[in-house]
XYZ file of C-alpha atoms in Angstrom:
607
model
C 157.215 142.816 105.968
C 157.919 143.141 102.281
C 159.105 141.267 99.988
C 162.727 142.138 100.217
C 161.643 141.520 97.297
C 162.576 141.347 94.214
C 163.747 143.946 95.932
C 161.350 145.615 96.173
C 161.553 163.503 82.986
C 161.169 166.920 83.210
C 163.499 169.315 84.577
C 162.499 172.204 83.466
C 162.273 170.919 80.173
C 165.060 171.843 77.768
C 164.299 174.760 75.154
C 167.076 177.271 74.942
C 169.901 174.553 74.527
C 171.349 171.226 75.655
C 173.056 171.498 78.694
C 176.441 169.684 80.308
C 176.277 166.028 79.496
C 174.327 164.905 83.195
C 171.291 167.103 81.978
C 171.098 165.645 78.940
C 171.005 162.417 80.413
C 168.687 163.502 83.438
C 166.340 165.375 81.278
C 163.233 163.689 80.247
C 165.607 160.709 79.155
C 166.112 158.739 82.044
C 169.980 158.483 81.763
C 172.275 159.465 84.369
C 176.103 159.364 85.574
C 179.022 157.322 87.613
C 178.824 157.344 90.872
C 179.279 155.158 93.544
C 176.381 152.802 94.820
C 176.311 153.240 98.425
C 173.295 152.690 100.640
C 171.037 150.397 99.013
C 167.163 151.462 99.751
C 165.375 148.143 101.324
C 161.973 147.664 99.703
C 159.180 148.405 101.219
C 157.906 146.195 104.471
C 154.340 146.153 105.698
C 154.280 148.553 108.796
C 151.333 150.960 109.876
C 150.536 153.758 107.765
C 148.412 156.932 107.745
C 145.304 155.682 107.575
C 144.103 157.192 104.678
C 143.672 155.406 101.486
C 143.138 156.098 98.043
C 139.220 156.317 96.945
C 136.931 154.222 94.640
C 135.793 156.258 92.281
C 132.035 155.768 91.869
C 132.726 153.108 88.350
C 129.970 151.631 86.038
C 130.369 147.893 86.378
C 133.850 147.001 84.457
C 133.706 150.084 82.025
C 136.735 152.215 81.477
C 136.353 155.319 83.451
C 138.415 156.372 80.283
C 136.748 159.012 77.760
C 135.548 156.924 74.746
C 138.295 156.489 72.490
C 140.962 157.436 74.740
C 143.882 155.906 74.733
C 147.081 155.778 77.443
C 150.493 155.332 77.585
C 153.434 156.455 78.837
C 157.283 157.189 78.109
C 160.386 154.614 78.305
C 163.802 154.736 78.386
C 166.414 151.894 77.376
C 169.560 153.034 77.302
C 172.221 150.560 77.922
C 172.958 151.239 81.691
C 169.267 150.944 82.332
C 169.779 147.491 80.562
C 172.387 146.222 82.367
C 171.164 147.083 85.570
C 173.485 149.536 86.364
C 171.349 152.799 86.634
C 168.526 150.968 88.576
C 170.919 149.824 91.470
C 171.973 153.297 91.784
C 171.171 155.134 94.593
C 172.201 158.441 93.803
C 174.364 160.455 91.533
C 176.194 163.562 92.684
C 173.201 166.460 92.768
C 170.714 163.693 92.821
C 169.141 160.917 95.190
C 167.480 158.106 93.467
C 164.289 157.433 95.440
C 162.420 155.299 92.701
C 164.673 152.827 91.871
C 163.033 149.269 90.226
C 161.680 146.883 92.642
C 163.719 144.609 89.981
C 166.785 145.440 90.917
C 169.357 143.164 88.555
C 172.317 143.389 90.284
C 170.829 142.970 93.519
C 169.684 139.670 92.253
C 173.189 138.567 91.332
C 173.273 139.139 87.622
C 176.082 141.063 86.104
C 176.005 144.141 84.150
C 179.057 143.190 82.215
C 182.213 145.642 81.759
C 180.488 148.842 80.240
C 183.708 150.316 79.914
C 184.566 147.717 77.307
C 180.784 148.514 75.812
C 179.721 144.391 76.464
C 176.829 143.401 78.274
C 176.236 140.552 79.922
C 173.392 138.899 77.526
C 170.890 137.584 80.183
C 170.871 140.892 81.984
C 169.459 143.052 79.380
C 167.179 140.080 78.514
C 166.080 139.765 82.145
C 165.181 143.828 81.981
C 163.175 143.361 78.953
C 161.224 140.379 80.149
C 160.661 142.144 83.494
C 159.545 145.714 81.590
C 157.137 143.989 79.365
C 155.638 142.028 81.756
C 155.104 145.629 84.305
C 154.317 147.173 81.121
C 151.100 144.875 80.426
C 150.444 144.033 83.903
C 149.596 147.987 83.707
C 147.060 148.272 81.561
C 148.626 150.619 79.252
C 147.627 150.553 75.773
C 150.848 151.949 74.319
C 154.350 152.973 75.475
C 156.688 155.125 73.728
C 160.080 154.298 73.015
C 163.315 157.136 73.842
C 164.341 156.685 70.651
C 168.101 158.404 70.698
C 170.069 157.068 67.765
C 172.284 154.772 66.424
C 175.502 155.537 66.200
C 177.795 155.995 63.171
C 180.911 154.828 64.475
C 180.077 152.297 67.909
C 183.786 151.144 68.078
C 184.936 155.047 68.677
C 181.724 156.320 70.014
C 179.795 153.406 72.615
C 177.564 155.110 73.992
C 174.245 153.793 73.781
C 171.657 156.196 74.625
C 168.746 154.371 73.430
C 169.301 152.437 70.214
C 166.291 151.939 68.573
C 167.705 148.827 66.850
C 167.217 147.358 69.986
C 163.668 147.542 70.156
C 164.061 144.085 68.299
C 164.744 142.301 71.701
C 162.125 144.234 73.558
C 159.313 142.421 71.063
C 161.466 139.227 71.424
C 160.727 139.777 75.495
C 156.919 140.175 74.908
C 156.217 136.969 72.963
C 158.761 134.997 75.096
C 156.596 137.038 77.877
C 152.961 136.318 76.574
C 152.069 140.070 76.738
C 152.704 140.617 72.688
C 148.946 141.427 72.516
C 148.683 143.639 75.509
C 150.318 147.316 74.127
C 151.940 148.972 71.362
C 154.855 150.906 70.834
C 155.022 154.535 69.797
C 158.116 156.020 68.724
C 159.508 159.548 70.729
C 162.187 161.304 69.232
C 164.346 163.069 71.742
C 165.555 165.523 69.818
C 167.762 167.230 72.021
C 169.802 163.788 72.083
C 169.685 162.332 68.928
C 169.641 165.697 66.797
C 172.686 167.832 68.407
C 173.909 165.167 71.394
C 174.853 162.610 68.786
C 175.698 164.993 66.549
C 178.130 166.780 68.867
C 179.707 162.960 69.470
C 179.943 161.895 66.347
C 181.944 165.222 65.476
C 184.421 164.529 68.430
C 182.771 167.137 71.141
C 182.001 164.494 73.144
C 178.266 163.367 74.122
C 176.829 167.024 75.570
C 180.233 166.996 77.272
C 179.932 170.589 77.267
C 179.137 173.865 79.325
C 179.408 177.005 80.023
C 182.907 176.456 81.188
C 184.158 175.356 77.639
C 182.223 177.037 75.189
C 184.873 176.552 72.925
C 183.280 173.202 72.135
C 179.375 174.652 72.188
C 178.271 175.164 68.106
C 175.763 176.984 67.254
C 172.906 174.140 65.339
C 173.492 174.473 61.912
C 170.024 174.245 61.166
C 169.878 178.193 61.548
C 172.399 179.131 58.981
C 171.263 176.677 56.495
C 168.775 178.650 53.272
C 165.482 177.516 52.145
C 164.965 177.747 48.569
C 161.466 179.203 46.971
C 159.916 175.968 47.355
C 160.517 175.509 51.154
C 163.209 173.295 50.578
C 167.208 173.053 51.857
C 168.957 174.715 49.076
C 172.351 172.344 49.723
C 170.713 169.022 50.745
C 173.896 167.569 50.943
C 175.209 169.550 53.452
C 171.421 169.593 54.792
C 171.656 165.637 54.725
C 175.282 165.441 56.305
C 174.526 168.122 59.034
C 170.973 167.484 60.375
C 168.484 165.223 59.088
C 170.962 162.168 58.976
C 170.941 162.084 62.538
C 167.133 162.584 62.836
C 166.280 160.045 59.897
C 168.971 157.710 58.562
C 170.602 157.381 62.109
C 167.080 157.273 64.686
C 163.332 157.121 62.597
C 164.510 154.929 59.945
C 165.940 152.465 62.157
C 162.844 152.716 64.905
C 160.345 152.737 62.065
C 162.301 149.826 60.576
C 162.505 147.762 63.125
C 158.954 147.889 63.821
C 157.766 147.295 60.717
C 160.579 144.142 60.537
C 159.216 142.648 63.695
C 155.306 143.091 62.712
C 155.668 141.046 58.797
C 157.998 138.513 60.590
C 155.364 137.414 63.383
C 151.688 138.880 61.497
C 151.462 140.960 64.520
C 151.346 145.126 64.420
C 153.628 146.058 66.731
C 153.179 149.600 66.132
C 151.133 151.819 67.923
C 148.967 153.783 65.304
C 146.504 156.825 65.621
C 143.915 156.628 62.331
C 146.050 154.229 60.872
C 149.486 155.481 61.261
C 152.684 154.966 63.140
C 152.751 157.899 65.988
C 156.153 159.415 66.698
C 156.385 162.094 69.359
C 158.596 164.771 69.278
C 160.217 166.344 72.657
C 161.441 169.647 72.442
C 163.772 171.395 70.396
C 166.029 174.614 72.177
C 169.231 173.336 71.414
C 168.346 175.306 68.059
C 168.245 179.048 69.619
C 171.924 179.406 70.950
C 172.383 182.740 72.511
C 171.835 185.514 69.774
C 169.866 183.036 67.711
C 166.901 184.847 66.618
C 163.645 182.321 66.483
C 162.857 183.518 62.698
C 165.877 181.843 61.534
C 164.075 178.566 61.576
C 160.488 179.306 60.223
C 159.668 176.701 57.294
C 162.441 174.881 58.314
C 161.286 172.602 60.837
C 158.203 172.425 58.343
C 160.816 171.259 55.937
C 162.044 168.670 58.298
C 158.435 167.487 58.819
C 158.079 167.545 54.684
C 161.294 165.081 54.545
C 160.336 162.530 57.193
C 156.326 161.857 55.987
C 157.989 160.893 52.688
C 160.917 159.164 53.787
C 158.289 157.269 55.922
C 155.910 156.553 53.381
C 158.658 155.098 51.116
C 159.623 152.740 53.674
C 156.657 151.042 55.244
C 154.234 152.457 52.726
C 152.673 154.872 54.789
C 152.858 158.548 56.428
C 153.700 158.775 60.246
C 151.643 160.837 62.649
C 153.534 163.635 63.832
C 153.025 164.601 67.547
C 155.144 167.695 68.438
C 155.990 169.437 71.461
C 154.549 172.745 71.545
C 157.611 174.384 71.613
C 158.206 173.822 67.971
C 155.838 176.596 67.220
C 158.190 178.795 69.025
C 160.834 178.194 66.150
C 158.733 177.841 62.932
C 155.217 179.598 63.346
C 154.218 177.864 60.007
C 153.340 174.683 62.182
C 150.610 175.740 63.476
C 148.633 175.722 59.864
C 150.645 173.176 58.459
C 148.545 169.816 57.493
C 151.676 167.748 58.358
C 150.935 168.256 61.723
C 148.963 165.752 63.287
C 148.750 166.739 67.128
C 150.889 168.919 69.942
C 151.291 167.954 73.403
C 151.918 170.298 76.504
C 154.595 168.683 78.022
C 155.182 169.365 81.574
C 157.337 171.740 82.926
C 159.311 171.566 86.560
C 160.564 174.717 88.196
C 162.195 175.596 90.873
C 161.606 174.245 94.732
C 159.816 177.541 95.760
C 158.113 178.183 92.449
C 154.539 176.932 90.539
C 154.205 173.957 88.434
C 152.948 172.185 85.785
C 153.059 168.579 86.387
C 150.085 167.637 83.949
C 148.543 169.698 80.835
C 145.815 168.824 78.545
C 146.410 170.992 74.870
C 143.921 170.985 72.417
C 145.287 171.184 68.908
C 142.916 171.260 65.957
C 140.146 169.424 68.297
C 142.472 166.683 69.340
C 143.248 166.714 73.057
C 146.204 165.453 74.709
C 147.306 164.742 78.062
C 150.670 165.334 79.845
C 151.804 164.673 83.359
C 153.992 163.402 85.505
C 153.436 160.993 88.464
C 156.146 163.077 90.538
C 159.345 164.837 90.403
C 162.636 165.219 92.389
C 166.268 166.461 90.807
C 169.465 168.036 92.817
C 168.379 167.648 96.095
C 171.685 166.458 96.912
C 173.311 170.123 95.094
C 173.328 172.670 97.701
C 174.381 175.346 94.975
C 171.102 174.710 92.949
C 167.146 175.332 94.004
C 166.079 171.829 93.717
C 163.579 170.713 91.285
C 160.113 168.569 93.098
C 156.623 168.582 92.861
C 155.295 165.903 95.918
C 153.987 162.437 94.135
C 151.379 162.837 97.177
C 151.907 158.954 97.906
C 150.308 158.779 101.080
C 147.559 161.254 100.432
C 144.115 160.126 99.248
C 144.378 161.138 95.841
C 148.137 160.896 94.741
C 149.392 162.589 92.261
C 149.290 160.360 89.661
C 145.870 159.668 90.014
C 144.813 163.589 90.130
C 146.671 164.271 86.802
C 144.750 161.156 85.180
C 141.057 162.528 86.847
C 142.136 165.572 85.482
C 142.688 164.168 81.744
C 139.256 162.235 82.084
C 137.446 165.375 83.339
C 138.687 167.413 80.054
C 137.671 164.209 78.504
C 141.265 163.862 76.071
C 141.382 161.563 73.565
C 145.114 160.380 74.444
C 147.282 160.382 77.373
C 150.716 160.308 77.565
C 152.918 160.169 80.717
C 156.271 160.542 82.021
C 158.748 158.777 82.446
C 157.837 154.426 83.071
C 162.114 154.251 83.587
C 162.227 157.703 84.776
C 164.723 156.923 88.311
C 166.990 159.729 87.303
C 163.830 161.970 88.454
C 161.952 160.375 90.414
C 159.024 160.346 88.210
C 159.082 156.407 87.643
C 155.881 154.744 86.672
C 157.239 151.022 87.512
C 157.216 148.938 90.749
C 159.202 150.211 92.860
C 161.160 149.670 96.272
C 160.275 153.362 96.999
C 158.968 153.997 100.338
C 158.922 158.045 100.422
C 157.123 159.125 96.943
C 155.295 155.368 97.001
C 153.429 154.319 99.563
C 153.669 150.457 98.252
C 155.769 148.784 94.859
C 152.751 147.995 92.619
C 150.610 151.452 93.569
C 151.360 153.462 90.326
C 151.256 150.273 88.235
C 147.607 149.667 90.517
C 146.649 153.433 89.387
C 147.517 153.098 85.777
C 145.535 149.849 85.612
C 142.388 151.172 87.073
C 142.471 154.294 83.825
C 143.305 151.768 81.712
C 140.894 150.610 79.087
C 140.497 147.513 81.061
C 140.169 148.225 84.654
C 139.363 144.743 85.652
C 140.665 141.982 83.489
C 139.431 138.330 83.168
C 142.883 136.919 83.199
C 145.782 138.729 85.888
C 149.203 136.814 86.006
C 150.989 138.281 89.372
C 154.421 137.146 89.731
C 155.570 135.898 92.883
C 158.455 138.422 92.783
C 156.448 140.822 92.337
C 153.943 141.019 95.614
C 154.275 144.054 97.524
C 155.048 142.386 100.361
C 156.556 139.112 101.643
C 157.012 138.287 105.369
C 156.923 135.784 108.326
C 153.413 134.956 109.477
C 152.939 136.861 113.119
C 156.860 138.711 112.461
C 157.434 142.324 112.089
C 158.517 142.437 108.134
C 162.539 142.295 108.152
C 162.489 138.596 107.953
C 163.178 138.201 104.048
C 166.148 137.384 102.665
C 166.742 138.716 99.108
C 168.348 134.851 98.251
C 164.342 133.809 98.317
C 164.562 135.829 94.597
C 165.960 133.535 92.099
C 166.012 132.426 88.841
C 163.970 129.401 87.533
C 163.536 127.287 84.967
C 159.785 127.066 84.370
C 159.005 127.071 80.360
C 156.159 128.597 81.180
C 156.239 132.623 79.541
C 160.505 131.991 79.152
C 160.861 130.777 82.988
C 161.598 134.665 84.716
C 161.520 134.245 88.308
C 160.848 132.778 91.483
C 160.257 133.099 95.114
C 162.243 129.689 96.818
C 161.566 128.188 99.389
C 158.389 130.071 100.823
C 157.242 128.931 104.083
C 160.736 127.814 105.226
C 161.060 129.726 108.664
C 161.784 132.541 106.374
C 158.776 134.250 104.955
C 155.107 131.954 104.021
C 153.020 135.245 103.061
C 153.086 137.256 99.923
C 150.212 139.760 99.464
C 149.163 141.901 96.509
C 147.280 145.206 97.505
C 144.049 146.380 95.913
C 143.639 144.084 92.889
C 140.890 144.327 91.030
C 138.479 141.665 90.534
C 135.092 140.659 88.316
C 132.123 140.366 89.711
C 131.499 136.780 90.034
C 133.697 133.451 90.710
C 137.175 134.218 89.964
C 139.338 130.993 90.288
C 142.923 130.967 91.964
C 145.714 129.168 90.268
C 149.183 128.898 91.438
C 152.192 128.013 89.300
C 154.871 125.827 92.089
C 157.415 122.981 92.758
C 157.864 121.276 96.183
C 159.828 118.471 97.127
C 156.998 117.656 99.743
C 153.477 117.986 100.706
C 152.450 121.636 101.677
C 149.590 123.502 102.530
C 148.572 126.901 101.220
C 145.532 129.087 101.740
C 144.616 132.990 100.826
C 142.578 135.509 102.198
C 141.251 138.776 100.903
C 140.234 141.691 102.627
C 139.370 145.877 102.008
C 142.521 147.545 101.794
C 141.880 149.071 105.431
C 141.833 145.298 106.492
C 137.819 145.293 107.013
C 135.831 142.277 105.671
C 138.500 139.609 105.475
C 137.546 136.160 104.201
C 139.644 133.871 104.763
C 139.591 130.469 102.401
C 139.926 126.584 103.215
C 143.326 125.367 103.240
C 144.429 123.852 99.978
C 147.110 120.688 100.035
C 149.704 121.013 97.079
C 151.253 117.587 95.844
C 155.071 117.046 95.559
C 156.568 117.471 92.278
C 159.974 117.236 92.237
C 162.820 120.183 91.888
C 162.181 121.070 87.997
C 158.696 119.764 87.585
C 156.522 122.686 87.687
C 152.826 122.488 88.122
C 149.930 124.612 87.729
C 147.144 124.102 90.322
C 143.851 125.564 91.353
C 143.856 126.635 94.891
C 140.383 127.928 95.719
C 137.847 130.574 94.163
C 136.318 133.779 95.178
C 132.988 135.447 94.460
C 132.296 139.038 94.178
C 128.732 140.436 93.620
C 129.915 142.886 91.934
C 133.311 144.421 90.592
C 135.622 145.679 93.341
C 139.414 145.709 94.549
C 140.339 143.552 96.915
C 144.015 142.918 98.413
C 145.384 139.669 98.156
C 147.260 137.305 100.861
C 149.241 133.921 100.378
C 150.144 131.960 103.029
C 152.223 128.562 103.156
C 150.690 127.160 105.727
C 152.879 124.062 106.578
C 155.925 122.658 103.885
C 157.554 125.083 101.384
C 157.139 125.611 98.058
C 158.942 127.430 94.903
C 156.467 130.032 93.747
C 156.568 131.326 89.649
C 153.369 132.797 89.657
C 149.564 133.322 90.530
C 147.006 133.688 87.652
C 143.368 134.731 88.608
C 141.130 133.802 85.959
C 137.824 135.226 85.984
C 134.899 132.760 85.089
């Protein structure tokens, strides 16, 4: 009985070129292609399941099972059709099924992507999507996330396409103050290269946006990275033509404007937005192929990508006032073997790699470069199972198994005790290796369980203060009915002022749905108190009960009576404690007893 809630990268990873424009956009980058929505996948409801579930690990008190010093975060995407909704209400495109689309499905909810043809937006949508991601994003745990930073463009009137616009990271930071969370995580910057180096460039010379293949290699160019000279120094010899070809698209067009923006946001508000390793902004690299084109010999680019390296620690240190640190794939070393000595290199990361259906894989890594180990995984994988001429591309997220996938990989990490983690793919629908909730019910066994997995590595596995929006429970249903009882028009929007409004559930306990429950959240030892954030029009009664997450030792707590308040006049109220001798996870039910009420959200607030 789920909430109908709310409702509810990499391929094998580029590195011989950039292929047709829906790989590009698949691959690692969360962006996909037109299709018709057909279909729509009903979030989850509560019905019996395998009755295995996922084991405590044996935890000191509330300590981090992290390494010390560890830190983890994961990928994002924000391209424009992830903004607008569009790309999270699809269901499929044509090689692909989308499995792990958002629980927060915009579009579902009634608000309008705008006419992306035209290039406009509807401004509350993309504001909705960054409220909702900032708020999934802290309720995580995570300690940083890295933006898919792909480039602004030169020319937005010709070319619209917005891949990932790091200017707009502006509105994200605007979402997590108007969101409370802008102390919760930091942002990292990832360059992916094979976008903003050759796909923009391609668009911006009039070859389209990777709208090429093997079937019009007419409009596939050889990088010009390989035929430019160094000079004795390890320099370009024609920066100009340097400048105008390559690194304009890598700095003036995508860093500069990232870094920028950052730096903008964090004087403006006294707040570091910027996720740093020993004092420095970190941008990640993703691999760079595209480079070797057919008889392209690897030695053509030694020093060069040095050179590149050279060009953006200064360029970075002139703008903000100090150097970046440089986190490369480890393919670079394939094209310039001077990076393995080279100082300017800070760290390399492993990055996953997904092959075929029938073939071994590599969905998490831990590479050790110059004593600094870093983590790489995925939580799950699934690409053209819907193309009957390819060998689809999966590796089982293991939802329903004891240890799922996710949390293996992150064991794994602790185990080899890394000192920073970083994940695929938060966004990631186009490959089914999403991190967010989700209205999944074949690679997630319930919305909030990768979210619930990422919390529990997270530096703070149990938190004094949780905020769980009502929206947000993993499921919602009729007291004594079998779960398909919801109707999606419970979901709307409200005008609370409380953390910019967001959300609601309306109307609970009106012969439609009176229970929302929250599986295996974690809680303190000792008295926790319950507060919920409501209108009502009249008197109602509310309780909650807790219980194992195989439904052994439920306590059930004294009803609570919640005052009228009018339609707009929103309340906060306590509605009971619980005590815990000691730290533990605990799943969460709230019932509406008699009356309804409009429900913002819970906060449990450890004493």
């Amino acid at each position: 009985m789920k909430l109908v809630k709310l409702k509810k990268k990499s391929m094998k990873k580029l590195t011989a070129c950039i292929l047709m424009t829906a790989m590009i956009w698949t691959s690692c980058s969360d962006e996909t292609v037109e299709t018709p929505n057909e279909n729509p996948v009903e979030p989850p409801t509560e019905e019996p399941q395998p009755p295995q579930e996922e084991p405590t690990p044996e935890e000191n008190g509330e300590e981090s099972l992290l390494p010390d010093g560890c830190q983890i975060g994961a990928l994002f995407s924000f391209q424009r059709n992830l903004r607008n909704g569009i790309d999270g209400n699809r269901h499929n495109t044509n090689v692909t099924t989308f499995y792990n689309r958002p629980l927060f499905d915009m579009v579902e909810l009634g608000l309008s992507p705008g006419d992306p043809s035209a290039g406009t937006e509807n401004p509350e949508t993309p504001k909705a999507w960054w409220d909702n991601l900032v708020e999934e994003i802290a309720y995580s745990g995570l300690d940083y996330v890295a933006a898919n930073c792909r480039g602004k463009r030169e020319n937005p009137e010709k070319y619209g396409t917005d891949a990932g616009n790091p200017a707009e990271l502006t509105y994200m930071i605007d979402a997590m103050k108007r969101r409370g969370v802008a102390d919760k995580f930091k942002i990292a910057i990832f360059d992916d290269c094979p976008a903003s180096w050759e796909a923009a460039r391609n668009e911006a010379l009039g070859r389209g946006y990777a709208g090429y293949n093997d079937a019009k290699p007419e409009k596939r160019k050889p990088h010009p990275l390989r035929e430019l000279k160094l000079n004795v120094n390890g320099d370009f010899e024609d920066w100009e033509m340097f400048h105008d070809s390559v690194y304009k698209y890598i700095w003036d067009l995508n860093l500069k404007v990232a870094l920028q923006t950052l730096n903008d946001c964090s004087k403006k508000d006294g707040r570091d937005y910027m996720f740093k390793l020993d004092n420095r902004p970190v941008i990640l690299f993703w691999g760079n192929g595209f480079i070797d084109y057919k008889d392209n010999d690897h030695s053509d680019c030694t020093g060069k990508l040095l050179a590149i390296l050279r060009h953006l620690r200064e360029d970075c240190k002139k703008l903000i006032g100090i150097y970046p640190y440089l986190i490369l794939d480890q393919v670079w070393e394939k094209y310039d073997n001077t990076l393995s000595a080279a100082p300017e290199v800070d760290a390399m990361n492993d990055w996953f790699t997904i092959r075929k259906i029938d073939q071994e894989s590599d969905p998490y890594k831990v590479r050790d470069f110059r004593g600094f180990k870093i983590g790489t995984g995925v939580p799950g994988f699934s690409v053209d199972d819907l193309d009957a001429t390819k060998k689809a591309m999966f590796v089982d997220a293991k939802a329903y198994s004891a240890v799922p996938l996710l949390e293996e990989a992150l064991k794994y990490f602790v185990d080899h005790k890394v000192q920073l983690i970083f994940l695929e793919g938060f966004t990631d629908v186009a490959e089914n290796a999403a991190l967010w909730r989700s209205s999944d019910t074949k690679f997630y066994k319930y919305p909030n369980q990768r979210l619930n997995t990422l919390r529990k590595y997270s530096r703070n596995p149990f938190p004094k203060t949780q905020k769980l929006e009502a929206e947000a429970c993993d499921y919602c249903y009729e007291t004594g009915g079998s779960g398909n009882a919801f109707s999606k028009k419970m979901v709307k929007q409200c005008n609370d002022t409380n953390y910019g409004g967001g959300w609601m559930v309306e109307n609970l306990g009106a012969n439609v749905a009176q229970n929302l429950k929250w599986k295996a959240l974690p809680f303190r030892k000792g008295t926790s108190v319950l507060m919920v954030r409501y209108t009502a029009t009249k008197e109602a009664t509310v309780y909650f009960r807790t219980s194992n997450s195989d439904g052994s030792n439920s306590t059930t707590y004294p009803d609570k009576k919640l005052s009228p308040t009018g339609t707009d006049n929103w309340q906060t109220v306590e509605i009971g404690q619980i005590s815990n001798d000691e730290y533990t996870r605990l799943d969460l039910f709230v019932t509406v007893k008699s009356g309804s009420i409009n429900l913002n959200y819970i906060e449990i607030i450890a004493e």
